[in-house]
PDB file of C-alpha atoms in Angstrom:
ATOM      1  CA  UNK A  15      49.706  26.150  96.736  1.00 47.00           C
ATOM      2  CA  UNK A  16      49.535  29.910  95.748  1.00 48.00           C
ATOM      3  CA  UNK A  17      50.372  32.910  97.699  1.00 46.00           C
ATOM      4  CA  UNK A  18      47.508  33.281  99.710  1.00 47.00           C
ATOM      5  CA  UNK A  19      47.719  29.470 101.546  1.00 45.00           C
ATOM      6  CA  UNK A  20      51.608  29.901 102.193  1.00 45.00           C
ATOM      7  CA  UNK A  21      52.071  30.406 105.720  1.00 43.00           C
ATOM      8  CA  UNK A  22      55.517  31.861 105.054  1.00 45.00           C
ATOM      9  CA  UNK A  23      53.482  34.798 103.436  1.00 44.00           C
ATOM     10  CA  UNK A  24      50.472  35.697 106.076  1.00 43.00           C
ATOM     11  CA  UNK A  25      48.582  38.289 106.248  1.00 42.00           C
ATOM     12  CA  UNK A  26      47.348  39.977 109.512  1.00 42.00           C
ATOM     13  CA  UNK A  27      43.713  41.110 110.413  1.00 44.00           C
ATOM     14  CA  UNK A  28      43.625  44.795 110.529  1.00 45.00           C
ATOM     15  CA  UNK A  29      44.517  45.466 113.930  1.00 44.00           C
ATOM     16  CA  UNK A  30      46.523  48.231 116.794  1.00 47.00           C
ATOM     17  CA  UNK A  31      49.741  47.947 114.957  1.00 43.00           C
ATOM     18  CA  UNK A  32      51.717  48.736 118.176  1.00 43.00           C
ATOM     19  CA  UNK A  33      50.366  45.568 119.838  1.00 42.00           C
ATOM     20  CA  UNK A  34      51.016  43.013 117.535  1.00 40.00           C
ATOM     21  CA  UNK A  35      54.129  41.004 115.895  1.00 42.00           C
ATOM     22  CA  UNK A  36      54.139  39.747 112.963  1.00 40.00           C
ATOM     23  CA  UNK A  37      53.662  35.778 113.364  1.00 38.00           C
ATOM     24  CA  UNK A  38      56.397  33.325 111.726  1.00 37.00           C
ATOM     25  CA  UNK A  39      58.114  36.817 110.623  1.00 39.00           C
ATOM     26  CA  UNK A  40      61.976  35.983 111.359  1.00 38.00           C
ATOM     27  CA  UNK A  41      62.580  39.617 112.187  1.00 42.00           C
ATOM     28  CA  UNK A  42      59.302  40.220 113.941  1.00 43.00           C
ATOM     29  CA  UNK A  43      60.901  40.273 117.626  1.00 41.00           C
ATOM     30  CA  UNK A  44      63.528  42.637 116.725  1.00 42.00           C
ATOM     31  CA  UNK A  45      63.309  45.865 118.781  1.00 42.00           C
ATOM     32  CA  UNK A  46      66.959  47.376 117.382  1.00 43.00           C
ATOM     33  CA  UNK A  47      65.746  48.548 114.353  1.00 44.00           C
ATOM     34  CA  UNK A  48      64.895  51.722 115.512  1.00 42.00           C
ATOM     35  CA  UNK A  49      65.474  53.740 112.432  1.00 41.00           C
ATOM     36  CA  UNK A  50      62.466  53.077 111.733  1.00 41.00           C
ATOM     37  CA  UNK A  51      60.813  55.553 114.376  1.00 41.00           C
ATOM     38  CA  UNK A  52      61.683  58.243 111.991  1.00 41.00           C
ATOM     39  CA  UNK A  53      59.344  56.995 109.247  1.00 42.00           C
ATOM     40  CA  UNK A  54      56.400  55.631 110.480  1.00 44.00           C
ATOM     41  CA  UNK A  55      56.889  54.841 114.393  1.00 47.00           C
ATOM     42  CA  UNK A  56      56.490  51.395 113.359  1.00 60.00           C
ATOM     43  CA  UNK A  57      55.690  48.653 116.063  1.00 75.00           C
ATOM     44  CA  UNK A  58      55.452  50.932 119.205  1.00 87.00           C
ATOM     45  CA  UNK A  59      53.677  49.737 122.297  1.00 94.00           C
ATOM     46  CA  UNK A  60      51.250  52.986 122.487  1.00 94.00           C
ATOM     47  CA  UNK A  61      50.742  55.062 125.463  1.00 95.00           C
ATOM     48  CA  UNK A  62      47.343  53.060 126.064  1.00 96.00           C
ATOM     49  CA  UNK A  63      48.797  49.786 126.944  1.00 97.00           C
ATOM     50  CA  UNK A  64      51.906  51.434 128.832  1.00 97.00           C
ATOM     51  CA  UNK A  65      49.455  52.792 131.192  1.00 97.00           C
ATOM     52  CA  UNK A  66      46.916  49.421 131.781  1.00 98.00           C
ATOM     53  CA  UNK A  67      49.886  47.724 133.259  1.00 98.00           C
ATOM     54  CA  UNK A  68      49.463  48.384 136.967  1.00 98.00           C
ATOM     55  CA  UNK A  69      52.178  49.540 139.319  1.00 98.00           C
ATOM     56  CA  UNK A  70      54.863  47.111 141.066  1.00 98.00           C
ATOM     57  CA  UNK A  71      53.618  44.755 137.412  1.00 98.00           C
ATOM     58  CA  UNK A  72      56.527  42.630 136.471  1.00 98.00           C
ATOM     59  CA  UNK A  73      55.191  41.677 133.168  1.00 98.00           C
ATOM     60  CA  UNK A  74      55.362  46.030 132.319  1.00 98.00           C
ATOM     61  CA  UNK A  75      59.401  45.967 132.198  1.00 96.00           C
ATOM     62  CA  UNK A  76      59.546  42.365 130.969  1.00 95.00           C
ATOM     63  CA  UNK A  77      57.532  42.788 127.621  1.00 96.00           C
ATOM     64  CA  UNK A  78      58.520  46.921 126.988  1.00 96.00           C
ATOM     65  CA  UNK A  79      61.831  48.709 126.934  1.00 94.00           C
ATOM     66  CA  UNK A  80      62.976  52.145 126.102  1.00 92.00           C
ATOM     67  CA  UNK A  81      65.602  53.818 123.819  1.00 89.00           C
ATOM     68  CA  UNK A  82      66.607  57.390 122.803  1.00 88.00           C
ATOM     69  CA  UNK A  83      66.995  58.141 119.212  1.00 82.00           C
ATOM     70  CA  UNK A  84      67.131  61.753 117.612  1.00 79.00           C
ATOM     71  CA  UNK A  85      66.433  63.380 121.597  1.00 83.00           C
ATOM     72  CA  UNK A  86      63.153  61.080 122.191  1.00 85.00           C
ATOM     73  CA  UNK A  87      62.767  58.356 124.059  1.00 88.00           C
ATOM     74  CA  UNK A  88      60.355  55.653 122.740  1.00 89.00           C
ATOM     75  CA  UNK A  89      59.284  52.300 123.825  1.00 93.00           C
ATOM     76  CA  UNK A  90      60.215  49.334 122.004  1.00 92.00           C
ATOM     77  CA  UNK A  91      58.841  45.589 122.014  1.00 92.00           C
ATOM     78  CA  UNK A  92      60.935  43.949 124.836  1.00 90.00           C
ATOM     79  CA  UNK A  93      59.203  40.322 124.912  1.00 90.00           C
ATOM     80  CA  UNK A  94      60.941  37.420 123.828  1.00 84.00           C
ATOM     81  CA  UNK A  95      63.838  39.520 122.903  1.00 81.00           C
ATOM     82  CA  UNK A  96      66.852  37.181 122.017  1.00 74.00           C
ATOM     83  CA  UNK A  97      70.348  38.192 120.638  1.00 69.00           C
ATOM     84  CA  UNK A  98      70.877  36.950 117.209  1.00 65.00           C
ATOM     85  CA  UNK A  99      73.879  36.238 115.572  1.00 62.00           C
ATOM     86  CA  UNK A 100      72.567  37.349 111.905  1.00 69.00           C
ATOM     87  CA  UNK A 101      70.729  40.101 111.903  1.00 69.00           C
ATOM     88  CA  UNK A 102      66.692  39.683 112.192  1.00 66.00           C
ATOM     89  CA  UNK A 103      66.945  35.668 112.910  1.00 70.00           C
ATOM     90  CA  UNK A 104      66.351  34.631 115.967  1.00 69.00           C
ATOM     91  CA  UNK A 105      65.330  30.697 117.105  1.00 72.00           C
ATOM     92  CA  UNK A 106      62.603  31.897 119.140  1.00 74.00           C
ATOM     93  CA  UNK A 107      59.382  29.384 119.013  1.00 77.00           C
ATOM     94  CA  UNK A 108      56.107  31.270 118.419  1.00 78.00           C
ATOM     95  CA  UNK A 109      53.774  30.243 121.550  1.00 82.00           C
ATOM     96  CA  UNK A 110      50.465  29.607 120.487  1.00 87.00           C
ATOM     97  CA  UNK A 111      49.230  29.017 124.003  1.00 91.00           C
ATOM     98  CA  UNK A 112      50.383  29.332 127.136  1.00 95.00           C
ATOM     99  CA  UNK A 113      49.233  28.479 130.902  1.00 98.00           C
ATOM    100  CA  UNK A 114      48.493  31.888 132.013  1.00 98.00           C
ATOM    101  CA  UNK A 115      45.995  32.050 128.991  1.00 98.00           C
ATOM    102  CA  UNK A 116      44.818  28.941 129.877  1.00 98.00           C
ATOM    103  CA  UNK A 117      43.917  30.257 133.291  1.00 99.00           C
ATOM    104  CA  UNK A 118      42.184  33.416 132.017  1.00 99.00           C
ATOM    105  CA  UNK A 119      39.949  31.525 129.741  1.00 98.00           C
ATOM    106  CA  UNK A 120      38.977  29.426 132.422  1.00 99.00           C
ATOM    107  CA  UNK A 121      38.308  32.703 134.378  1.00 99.00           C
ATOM    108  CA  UNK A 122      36.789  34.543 131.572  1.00 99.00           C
ATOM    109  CA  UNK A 123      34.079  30.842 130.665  1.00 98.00           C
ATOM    110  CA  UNK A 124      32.959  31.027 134.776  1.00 99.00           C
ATOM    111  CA  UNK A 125      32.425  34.857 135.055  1.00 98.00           C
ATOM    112  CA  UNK A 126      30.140  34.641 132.029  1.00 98.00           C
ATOM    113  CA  UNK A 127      28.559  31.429 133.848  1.00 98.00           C
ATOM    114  CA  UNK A 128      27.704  33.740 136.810  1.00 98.00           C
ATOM    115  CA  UNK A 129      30.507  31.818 138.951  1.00 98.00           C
ATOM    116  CA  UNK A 130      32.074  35.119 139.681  1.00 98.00           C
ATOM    117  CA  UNK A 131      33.922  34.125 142.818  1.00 98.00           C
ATOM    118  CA  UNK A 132      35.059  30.853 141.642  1.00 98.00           C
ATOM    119  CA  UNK A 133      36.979  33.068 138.242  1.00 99.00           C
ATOM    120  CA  UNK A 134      38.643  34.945 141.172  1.00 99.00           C
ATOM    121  CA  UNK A 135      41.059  32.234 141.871  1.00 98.00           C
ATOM    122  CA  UNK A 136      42.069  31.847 138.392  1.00 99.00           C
ATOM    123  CA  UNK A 137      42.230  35.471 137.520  1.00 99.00           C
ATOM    124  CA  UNK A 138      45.138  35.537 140.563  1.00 99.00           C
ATOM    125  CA  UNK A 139      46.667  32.899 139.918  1.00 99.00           C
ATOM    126  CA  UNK A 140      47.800  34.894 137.220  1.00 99.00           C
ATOM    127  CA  UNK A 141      48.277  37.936 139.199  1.00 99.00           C
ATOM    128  CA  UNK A 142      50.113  36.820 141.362  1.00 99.00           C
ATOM    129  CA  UNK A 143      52.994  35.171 139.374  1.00 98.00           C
ATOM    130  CA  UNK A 144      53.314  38.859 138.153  1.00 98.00           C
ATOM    131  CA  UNK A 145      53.982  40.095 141.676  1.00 98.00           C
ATOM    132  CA  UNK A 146      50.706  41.762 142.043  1.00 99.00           C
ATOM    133  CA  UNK A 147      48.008  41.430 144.780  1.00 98.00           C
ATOM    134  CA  UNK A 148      44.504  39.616 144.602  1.00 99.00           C
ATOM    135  CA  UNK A 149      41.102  40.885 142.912  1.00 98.00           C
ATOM    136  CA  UNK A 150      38.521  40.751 145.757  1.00 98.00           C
ATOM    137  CA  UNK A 151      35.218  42.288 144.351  1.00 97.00           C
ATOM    138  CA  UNK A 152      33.753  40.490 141.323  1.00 97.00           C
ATOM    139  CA  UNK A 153      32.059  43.928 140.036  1.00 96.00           C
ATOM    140  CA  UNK A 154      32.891  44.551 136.459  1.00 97.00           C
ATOM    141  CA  UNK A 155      34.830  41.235 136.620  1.00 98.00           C
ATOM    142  CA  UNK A 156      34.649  41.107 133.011  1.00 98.00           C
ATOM    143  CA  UNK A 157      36.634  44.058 131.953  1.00 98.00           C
ATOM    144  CA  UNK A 158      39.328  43.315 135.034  1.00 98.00           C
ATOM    145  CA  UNK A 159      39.917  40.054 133.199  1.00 99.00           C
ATOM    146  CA  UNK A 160      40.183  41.504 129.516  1.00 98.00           C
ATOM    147  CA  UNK A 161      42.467  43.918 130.754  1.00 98.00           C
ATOM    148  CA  UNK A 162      44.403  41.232 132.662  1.00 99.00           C
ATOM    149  CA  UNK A 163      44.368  39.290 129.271  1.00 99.00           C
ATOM    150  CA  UNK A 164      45.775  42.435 127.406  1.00 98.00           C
ATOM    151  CA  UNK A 165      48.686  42.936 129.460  1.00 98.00           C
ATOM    152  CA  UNK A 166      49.608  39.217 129.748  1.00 98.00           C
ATOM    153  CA  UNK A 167      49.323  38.639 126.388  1.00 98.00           C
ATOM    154  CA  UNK A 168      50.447  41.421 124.789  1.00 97.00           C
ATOM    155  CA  UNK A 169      52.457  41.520 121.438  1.00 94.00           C
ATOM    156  CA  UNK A 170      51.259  37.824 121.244  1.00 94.00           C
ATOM    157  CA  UNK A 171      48.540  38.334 118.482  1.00 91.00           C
ATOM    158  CA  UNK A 172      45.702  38.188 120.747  1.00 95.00           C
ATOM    159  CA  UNK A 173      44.449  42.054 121.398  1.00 96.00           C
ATOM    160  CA  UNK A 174      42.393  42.204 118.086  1.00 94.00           C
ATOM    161  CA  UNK A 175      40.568  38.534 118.438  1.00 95.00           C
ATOM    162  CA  UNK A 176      39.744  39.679 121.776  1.00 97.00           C
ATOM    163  CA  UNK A 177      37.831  42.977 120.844  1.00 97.00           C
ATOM    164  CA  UNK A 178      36.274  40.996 117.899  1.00 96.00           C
ATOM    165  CA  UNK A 179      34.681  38.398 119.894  1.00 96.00           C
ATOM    166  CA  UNK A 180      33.739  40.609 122.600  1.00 96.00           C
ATOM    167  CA  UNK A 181      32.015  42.678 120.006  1.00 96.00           C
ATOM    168  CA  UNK A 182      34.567  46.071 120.929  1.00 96.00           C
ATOM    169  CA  UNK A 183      36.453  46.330 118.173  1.00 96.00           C
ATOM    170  CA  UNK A 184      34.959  48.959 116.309  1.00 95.00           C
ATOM    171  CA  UNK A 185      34.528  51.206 119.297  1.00 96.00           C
ATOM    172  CA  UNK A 186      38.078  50.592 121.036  1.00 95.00           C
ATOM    173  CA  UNK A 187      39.790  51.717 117.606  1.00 95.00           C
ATOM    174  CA  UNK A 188      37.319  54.585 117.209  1.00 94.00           C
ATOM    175  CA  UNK A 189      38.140  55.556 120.626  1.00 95.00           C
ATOM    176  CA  UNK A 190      41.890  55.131 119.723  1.00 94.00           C
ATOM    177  CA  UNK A 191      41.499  56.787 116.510  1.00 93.00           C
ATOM    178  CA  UNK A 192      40.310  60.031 118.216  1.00 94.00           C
ATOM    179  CA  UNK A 193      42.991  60.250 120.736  1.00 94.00           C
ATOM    180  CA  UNK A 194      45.791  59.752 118.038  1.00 93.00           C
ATOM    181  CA  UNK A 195      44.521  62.128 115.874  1.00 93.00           C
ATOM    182  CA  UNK A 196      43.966  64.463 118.460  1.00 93.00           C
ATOM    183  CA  UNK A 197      47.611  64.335 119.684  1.00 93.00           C
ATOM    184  CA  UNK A 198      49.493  63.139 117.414  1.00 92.00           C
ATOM    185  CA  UNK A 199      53.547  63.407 119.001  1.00 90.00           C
ATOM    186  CA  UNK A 200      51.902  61.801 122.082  1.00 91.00           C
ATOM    187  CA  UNK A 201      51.606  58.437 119.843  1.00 90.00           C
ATOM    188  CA  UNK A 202      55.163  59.039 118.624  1.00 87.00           C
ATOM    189  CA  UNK A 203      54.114  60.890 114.611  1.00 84.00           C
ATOM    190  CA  UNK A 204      57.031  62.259 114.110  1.00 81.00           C
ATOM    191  CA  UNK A 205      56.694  66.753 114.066  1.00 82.00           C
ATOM    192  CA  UNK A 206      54.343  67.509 111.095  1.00 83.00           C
ATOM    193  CA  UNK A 207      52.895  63.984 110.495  1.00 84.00           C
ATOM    194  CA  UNK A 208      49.664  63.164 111.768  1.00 83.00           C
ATOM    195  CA  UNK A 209      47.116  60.159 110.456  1.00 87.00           C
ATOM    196  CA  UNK A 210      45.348  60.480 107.286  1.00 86.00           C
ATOM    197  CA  UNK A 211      41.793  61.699 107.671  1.00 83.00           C
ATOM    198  CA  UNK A 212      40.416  58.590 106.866  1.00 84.00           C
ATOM    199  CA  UNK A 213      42.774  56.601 109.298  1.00 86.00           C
ATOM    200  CA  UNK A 214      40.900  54.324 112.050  1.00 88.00           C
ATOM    201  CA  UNK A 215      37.507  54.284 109.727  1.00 86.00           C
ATOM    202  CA  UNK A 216      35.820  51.421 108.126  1.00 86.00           C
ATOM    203  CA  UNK A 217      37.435  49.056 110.313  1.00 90.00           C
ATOM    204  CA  UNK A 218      37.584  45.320 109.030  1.00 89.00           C
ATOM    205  CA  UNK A 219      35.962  42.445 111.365  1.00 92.00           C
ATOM    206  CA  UNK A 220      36.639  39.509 109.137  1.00 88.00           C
ATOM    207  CA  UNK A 221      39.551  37.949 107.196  1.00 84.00           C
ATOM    208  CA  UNK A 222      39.082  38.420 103.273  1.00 83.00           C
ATOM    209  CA  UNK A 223      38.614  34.606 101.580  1.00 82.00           C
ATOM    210  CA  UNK A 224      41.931  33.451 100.744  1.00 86.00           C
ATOM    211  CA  UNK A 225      42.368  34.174  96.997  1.00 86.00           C
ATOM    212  CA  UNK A 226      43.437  29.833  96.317  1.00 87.00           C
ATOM    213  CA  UNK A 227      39.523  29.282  97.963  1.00 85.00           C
ATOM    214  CA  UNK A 228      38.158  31.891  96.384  1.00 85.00           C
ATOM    215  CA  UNK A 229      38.749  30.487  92.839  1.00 88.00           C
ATOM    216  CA  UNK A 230      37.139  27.227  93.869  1.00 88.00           C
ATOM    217  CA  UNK A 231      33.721  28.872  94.148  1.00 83.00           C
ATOM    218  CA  UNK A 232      31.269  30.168  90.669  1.00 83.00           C
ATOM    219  CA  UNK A 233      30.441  33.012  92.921  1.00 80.00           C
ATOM    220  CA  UNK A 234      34.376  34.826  92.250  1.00 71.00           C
TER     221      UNK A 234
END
């Protein structure tokens, strides 16, 4: 069926590379391979989402670790971590959905119905089950809940639909862009490196057509 429709070959939407996993990829749950910190700080939960998780938050020490290599300490994508016997295979099923989302798109759907109160007791449900107390004032509901949504669902491939649909995309990244480039070591470059100039500009929205469609149509 051609490269581009072969699942076992996807391609991701440009995205924050520290909070995403590569889905179906065998190896994409393996935090050991920390050589790789040296080269590109590759897959690194970034200082940003370290600091939305609030404190006495379960989910912070269940989805992010630590370990030292050459004197630094750097985080390292904890969730769904499971020992493998050959090196980057794991048996670990991909969840597409789970309850807790379920629950904060039912929160999400009545905020932006105006039922405020009534997304408070989904919102901490959620909460809750990560050892944290209840959201009482519905003012700027909607950001508490995206923010709930990030940390919940983080390294689950969810981060970059959200600030597409919510129409933030484009100015969370900028916003990113600027801090990374401003402070490099703080985002784990290693000394000397910092982002290309260009880095966190013309930022993508949309999936390209897959190339097997794309030869379907006159217009390619």
């Amino acid at each position: 069926d051609g490269f581009a429709s072969n699942f076992i070959n996807p391609f991701i939407a440009p995205t924050l590379a520290a909070e995403i996993t590569t889905l179906f990829a065998a190896n994409g749950i393996n935090p050991a391979n920390v050589q790789a910190l040296s080269v590109e700080g590759y897959n690194i939960p970034t200082p940003d989402l370290i600091a939305a998780y609030e404190a006495g938050d379960i989910r912070k020490d269940a989805s992010i670790g630590s370990v030292t290599a050459g004197g630094k300490t750097y985080p390292f994508i904890k969730k769904y971590m499971h020992p493998h016997a050959q090196f980057g295979i794991t048996n670990n099923n991909w969840p597409v959905y789970r309850y807790a989302e379920t629950l904060l798109l039912l929160a999400e759907a009545l905020n932006e119905q105006g039922k405020s109160t009534e997304a408070l007791t989904y919102l901490n449900q959620v909460r809750n089950r990560a050892g944290l107390g209840n959201v009482t004032s519905t003012a700027g509901l909607k950001d508490v809940i995206m923010n709930e949504r990030r940390v919940e669902l983080a390294f689950e491939n969810k981060r970059w639909l959200d600030l597409v649909r919510t129409g933030t995309a484009v100015s969370v990244i900028t916003a990113y862009g600027q801090r990374v480039k401003a402070n490099p070591a703080s985002y784990y470059f290693p000394a000397g490196f910092a982002p290309v100039p260009a880095a966190f500009s013309d930022i993508k929205l949309i999936f390209p057509l897959p190339a097997s469609e794309a030869l379907l149509s006159p217009y390619f």
